[in-house]
mmCIF file with all atom_site columns, C-alpha atoms in Angstrom:
data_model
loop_
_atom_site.group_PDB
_atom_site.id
_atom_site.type_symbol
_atom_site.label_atom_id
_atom_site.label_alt_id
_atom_site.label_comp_id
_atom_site.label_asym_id
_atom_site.label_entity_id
_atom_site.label_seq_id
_atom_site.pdbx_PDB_ins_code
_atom_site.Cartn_x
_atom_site.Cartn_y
_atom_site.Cartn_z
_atom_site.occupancy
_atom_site.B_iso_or_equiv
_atom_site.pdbx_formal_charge
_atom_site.auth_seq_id
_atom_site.auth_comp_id
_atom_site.auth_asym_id
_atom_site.auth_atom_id
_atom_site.pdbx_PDB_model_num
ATOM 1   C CA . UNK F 1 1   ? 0.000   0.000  0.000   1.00 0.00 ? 13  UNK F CA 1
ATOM 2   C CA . UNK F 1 2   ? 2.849   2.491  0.436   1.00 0.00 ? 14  UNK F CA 1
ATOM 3   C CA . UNK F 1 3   ? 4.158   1.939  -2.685  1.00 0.00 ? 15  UNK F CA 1
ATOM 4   C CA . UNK F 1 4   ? 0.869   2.944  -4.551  1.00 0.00 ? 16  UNK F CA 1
ATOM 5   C CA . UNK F 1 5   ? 0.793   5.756  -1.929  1.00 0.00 ? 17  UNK F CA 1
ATOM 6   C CA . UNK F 1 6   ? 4.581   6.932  -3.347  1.00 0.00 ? 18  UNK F CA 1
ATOM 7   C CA . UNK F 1 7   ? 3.346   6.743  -7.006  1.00 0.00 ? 19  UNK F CA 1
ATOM 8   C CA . UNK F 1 8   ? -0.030  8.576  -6.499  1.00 0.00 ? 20  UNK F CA 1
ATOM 9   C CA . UNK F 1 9   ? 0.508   10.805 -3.750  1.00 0.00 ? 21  UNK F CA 1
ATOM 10  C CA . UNK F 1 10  ? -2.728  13.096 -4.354  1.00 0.00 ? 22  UNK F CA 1
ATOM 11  C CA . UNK F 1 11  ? -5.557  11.648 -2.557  1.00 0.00 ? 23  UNK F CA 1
ATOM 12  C CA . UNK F 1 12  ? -8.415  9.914  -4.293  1.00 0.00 ? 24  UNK F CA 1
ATOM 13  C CA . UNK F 1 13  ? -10.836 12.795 -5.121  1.00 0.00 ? 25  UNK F CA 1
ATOM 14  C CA . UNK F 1 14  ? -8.733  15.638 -7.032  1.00 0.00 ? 26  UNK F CA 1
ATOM 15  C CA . UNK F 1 15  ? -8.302  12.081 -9.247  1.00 0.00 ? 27  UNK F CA 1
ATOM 16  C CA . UNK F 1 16  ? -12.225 12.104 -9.750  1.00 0.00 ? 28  UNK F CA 1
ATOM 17  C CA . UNK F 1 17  ? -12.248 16.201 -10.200 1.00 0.00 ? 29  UNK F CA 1
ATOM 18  C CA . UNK F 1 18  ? -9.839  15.325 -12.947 1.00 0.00 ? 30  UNK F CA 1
ATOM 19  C CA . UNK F 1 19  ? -11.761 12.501 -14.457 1.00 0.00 ? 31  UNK F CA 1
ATOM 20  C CA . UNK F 1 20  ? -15.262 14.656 -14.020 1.00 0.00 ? 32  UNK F CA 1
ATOM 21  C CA . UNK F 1 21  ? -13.744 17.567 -15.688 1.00 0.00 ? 33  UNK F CA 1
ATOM 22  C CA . UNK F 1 22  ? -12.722 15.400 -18.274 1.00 0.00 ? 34  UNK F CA 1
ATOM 23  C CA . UNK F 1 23  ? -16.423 14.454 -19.224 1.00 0.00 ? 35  UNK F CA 1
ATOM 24  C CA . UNK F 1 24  ? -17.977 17.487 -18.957 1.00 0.00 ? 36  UNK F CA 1
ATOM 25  C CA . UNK F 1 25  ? -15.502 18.860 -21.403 1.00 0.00 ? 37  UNK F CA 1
ATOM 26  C CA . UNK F 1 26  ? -16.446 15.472 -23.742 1.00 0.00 ? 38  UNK F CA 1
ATOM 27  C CA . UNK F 1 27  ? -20.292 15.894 -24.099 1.00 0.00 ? 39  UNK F CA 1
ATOM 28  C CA . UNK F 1 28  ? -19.652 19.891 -24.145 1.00 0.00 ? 40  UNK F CA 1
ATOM 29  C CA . UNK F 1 29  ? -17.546 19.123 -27.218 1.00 0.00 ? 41  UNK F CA 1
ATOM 30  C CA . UNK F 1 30  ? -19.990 16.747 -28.663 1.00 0.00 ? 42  UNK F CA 1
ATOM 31  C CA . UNK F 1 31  ? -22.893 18.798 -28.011 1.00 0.00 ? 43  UNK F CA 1
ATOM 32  C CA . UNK F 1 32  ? -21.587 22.118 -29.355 1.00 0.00 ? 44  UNK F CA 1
ATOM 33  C CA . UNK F 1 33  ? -23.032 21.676 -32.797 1.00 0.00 ? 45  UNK F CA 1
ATOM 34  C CA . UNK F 1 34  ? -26.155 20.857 -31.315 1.00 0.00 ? 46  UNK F CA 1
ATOM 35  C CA . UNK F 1 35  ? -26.255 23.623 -28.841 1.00 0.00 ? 47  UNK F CA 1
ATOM 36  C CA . UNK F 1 36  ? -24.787 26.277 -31.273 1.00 0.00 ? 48  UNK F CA 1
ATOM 37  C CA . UNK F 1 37  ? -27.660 25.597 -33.587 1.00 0.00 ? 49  UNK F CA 1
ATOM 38  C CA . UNK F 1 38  ? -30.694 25.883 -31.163 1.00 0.00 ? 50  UNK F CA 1
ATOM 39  C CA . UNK F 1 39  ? -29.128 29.453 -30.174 1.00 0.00 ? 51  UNK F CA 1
ATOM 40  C CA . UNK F 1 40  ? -28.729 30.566 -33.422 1.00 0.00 ? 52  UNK F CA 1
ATOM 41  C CA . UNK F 1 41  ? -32.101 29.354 -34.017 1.00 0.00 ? 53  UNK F CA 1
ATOM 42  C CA . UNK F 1 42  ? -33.353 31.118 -30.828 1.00 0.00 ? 54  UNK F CA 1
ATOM 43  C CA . UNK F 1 43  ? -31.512 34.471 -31.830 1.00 0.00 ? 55  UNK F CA 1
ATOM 44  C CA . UNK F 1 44  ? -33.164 34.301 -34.989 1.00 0.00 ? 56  UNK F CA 1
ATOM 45  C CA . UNK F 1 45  ? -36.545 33.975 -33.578 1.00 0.00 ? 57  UNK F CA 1
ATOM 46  C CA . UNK F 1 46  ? -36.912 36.643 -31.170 1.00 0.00 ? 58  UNK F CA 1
ATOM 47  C CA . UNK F 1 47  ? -34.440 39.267 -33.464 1.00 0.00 ? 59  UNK F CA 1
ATOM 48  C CA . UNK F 1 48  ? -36.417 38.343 -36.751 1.00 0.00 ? 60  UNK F CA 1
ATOM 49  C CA . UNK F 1 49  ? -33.103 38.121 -38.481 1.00 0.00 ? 61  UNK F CA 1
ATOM 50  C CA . UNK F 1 50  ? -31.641 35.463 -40.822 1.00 0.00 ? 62  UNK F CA 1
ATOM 51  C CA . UNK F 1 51  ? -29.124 32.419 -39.297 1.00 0.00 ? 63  UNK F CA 1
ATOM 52  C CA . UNK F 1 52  ? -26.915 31.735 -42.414 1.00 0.00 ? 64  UNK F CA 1
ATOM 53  C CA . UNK F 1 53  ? -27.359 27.847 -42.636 1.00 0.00 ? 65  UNK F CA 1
ATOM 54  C CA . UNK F 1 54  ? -30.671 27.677 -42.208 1.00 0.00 ? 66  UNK F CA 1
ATOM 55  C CA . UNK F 1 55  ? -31.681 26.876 -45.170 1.00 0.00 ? 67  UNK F CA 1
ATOM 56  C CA . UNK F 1 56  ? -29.557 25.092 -47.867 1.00 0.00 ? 68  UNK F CA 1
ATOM 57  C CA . UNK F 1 57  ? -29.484 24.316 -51.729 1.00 0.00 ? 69  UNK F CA 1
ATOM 58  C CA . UNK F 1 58  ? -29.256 20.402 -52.463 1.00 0.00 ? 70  UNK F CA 1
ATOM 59  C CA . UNK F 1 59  ? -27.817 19.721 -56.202 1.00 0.00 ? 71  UNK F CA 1
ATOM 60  C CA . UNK F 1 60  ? -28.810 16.205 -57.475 1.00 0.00 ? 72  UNK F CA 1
ATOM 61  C CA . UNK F 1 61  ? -28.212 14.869 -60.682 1.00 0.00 ? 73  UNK F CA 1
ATOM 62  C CA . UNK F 1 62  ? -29.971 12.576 -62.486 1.00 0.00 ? 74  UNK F CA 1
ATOM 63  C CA . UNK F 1 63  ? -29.903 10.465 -66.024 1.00 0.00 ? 75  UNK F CA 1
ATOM 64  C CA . UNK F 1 64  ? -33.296 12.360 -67.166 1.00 0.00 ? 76  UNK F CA 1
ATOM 65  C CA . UNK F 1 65  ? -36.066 15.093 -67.266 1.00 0.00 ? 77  UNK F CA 1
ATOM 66  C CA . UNK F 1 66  ? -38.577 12.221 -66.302 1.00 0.00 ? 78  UNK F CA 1
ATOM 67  C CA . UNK F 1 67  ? -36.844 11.277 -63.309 1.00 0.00 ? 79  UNK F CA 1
ATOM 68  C CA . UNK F 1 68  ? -35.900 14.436 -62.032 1.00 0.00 ? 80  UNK F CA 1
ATOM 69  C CA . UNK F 1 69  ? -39.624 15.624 -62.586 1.00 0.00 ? 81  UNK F CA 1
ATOM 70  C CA . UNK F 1 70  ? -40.620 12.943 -60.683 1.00 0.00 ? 82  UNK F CA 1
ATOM 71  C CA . UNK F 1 71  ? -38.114 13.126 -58.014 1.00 0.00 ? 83  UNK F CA 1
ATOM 72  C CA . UNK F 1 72  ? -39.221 17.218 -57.862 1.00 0.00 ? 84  UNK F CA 1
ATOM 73  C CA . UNK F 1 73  ? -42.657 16.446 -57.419 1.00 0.00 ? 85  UNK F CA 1
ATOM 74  C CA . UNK F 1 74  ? -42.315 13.773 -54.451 1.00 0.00 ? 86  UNK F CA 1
ATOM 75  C CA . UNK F 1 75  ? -40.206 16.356 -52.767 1.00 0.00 ? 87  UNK F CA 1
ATOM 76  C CA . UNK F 1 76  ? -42.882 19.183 -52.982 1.00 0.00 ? 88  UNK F CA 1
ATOM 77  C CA . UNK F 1 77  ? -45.337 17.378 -52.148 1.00 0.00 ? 89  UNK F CA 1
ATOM 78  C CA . UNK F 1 78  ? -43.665 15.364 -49.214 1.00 0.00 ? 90  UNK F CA 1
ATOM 79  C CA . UNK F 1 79  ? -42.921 19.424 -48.012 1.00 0.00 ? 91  UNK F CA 1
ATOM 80  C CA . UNK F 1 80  ? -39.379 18.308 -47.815 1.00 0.00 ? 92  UNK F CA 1
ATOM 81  C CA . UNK F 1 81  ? -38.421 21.330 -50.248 1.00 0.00 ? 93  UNK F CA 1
ATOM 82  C CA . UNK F 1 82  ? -39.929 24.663 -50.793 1.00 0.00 ? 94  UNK F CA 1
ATOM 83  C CA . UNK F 1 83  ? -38.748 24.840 -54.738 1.00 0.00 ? 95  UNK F CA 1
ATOM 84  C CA . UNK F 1 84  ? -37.017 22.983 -57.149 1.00 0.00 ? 96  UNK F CA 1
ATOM 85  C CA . UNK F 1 85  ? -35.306 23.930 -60.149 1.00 0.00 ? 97  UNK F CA 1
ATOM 86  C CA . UNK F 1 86  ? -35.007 21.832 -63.019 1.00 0.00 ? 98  UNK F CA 1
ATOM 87  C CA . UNK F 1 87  ? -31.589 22.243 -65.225 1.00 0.00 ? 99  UNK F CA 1
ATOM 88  C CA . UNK F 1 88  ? -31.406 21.616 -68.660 1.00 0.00 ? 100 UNK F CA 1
ATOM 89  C CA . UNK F 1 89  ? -28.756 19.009 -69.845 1.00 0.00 ? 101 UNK F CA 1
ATOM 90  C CA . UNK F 1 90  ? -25.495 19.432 -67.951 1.00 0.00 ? 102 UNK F CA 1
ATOM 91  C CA . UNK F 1 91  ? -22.761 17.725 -69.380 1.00 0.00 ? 103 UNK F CA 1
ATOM 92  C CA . UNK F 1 92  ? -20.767 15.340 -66.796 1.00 0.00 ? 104 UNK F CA 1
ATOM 93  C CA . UNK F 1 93  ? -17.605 13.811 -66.868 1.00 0.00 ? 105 UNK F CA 1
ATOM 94  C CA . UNK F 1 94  ? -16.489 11.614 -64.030 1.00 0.00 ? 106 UNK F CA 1
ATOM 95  C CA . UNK F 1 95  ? -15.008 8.457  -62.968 1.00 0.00 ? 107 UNK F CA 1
ATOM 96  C CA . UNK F 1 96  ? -16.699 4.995  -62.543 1.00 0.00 ? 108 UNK F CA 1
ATOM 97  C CA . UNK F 1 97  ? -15.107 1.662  -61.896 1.00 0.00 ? 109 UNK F CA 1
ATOM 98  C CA . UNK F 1 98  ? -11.606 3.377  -62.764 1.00 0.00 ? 110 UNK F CA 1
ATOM 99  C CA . UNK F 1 99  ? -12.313 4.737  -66.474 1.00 0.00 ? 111 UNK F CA 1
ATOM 100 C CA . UNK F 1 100 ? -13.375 8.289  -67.334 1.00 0.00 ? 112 UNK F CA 1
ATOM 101 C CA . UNK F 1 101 ? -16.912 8.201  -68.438 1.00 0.00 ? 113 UNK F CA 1
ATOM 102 C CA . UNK F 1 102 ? -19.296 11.040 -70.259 1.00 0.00 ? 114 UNK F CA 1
ATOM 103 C CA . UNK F 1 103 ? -22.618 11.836 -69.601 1.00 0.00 ? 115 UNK F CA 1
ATOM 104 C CA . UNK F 1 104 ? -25.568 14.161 -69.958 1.00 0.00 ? 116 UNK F CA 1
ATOM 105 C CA . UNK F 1 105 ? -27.319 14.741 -66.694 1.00 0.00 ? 117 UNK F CA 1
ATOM 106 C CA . UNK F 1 106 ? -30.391 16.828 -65.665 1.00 0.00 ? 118 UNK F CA 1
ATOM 107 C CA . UNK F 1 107 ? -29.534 19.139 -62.183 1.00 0.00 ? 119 UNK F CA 1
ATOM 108 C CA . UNK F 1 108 ? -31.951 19.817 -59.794 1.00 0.00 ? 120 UNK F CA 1
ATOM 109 C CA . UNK F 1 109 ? -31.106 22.642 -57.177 1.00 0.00 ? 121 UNK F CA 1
ATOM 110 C CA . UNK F 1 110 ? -33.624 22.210 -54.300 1.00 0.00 ? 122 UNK F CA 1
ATOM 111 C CA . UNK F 1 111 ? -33.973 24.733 -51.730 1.00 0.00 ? 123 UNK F CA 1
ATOM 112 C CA . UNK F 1 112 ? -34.846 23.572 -48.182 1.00 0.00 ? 124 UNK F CA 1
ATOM 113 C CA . UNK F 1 113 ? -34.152 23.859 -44.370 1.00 0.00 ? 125 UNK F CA 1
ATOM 114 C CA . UNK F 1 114 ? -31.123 22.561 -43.509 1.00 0.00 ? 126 UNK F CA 1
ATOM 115 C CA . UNK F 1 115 ? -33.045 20.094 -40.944 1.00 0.00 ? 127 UNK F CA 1
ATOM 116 C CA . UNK F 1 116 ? -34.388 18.674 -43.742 1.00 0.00 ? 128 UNK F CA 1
ATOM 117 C CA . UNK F 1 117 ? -31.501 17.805 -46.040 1.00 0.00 ? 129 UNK F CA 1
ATOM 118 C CA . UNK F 1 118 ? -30.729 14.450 -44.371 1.00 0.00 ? 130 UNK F CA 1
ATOM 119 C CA . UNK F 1 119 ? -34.220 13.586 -45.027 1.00 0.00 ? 131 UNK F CA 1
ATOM 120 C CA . UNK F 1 120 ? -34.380 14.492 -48.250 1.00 0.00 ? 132 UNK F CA 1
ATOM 121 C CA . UNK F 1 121 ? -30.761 12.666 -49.264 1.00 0.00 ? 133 UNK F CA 1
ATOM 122 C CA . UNK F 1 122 ? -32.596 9.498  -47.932 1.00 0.00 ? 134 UNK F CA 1
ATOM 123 C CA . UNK F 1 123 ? -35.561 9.553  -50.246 1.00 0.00 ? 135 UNK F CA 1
ATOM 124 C CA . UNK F 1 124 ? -33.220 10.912 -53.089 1.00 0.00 ? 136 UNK F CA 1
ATOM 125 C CA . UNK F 1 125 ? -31.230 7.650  -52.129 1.00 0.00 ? 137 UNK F CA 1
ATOM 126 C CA . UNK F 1 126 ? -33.973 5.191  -52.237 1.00 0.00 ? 138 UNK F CA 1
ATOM 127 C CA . UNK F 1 127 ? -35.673 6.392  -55.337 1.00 0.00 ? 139 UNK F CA 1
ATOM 128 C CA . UNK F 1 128 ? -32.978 7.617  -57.882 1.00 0.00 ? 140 UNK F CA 1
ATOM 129 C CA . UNK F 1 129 ? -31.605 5.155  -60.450 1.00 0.00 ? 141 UNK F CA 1
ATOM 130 C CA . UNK F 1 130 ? -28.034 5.724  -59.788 1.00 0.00 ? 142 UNK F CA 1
ATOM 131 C CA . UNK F 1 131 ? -26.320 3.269  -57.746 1.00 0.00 ? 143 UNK F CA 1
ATOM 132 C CA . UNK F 1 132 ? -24.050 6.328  -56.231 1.00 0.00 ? 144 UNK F CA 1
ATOM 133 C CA . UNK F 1 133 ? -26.979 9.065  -56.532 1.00 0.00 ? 145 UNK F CA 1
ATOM 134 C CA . UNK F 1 134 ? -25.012 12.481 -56.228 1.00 0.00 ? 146 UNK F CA 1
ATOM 135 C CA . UNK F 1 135 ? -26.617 14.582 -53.507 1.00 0.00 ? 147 UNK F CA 1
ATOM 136 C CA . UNK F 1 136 ? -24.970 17.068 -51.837 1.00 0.00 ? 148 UNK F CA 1
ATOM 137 C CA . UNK F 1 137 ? -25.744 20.958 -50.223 1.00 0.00 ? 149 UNK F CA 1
ATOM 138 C CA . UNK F 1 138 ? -24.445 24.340 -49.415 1.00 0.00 ? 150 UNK F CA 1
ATOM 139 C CA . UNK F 1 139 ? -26.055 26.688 -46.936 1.00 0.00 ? 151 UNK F CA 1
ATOM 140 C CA . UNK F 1 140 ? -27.818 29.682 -48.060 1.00 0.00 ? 152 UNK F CA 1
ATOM 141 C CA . UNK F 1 141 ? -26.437 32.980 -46.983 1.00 0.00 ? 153 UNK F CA 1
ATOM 142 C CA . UNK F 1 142 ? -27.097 36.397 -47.084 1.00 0.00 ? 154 UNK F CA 1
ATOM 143 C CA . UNK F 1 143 ? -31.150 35.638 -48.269 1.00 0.00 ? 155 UNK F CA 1
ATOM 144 C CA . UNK F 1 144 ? -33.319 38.147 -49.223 1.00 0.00 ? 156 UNK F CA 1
ATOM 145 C CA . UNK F 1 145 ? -36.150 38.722 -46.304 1.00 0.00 ? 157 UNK F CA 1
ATOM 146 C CA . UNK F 1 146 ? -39.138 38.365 -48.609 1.00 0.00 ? 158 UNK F CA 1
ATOM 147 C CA . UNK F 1 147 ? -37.599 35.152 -50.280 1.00 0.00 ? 159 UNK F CA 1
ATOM 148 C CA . UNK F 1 148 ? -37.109 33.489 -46.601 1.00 0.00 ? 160 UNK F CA 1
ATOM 149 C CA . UNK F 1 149 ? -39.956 34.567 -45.448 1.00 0.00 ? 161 UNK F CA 1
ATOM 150 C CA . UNK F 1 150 ? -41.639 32.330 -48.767 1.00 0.00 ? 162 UNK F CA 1
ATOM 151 C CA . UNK F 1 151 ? -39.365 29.463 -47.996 1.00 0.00 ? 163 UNK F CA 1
ATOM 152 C CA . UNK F 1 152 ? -40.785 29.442 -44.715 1.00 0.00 ? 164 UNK F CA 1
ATOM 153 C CA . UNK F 1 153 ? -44.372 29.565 -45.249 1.00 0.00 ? 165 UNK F CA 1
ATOM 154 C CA . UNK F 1 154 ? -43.920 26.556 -48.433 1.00 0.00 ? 166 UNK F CA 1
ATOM 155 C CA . UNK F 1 155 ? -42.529 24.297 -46.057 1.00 0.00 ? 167 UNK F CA 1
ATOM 156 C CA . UNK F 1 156 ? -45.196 24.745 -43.358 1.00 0.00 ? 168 UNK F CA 1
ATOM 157 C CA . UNK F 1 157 ? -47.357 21.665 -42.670 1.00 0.00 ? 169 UNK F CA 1
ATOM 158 C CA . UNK F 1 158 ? -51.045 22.902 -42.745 1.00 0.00 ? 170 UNK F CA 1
#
């Protein structure tokens, strides 16, 4: 017992201030995000200003007009989206299975709370043809009032 008492001379309880300190630091780091957006979303709310973030564009490509129509519509109507754009024929070069390959692609550019992009990759996911559907957003910033204030009322449940 005096040995251990030689190696670890502080007694047993600055060990567990350590070790408490420790985890409170851990889930403060972990819950940042989390915490940094429900302020920013709480700022927002009683200031009436914008939160850059808070709503994002999603691209998505797909092989046709047909599919992407379809894919638009099932978003609107699921209220996972406020608009979607539809863009003509964009030329797409990439590589699959380690060879270049060309294609001609149809781009839709849906705009949407950011809450709801995770959501709205998973449908993309389970509907689109594309084994590797490309899906992907940026945050909107500096938005026009007017045009966030319509983003907001589209995506309202009623």
């Amino acid at each position: 017992m005096d040995r251990l008492g030689a190696r670890c001379p502080l007694p047993s309880y600055p060990r567990l201030s350590v070790l408490t300190c420790l985890l409170l630091l851990t889930v403060s780091l972990l819950t940042y995000p989390m915490l940094r957006t429900l302020s920013l979303q709480l700022h927002s709310a009683v200031t009436g200003s914008y939160v850059s973030g808070t709503y994002s564009i999603v691209f998505v490509n797909c092989p046709n007009e047909h599919i992407a129509r379809d894919i638009a519509r099932t978003i609107l109507d699921k209220k996972l989206a406020a608009s979607v754009n539809i863009l003509p024929k964009a030329s797409s070069l990439y590589f699959w299975n380690g060879e270049i390959e060309e294609a001609t692609e149809i781009t839709l550019l849906i705009k949407t709370k950011t809450s709801k992009v995770h959501m709205l990759s998973s449908y993309v996911r389970s509907v689109h043809p594309f084994e590797i559907p490309e899906v992907f957003s940026l945050p909107m910033d500096q938005v026009d009032v007017h045009y966030l204030k319509w983003l907001k009322e589209s995506m309202e449940e009623h």
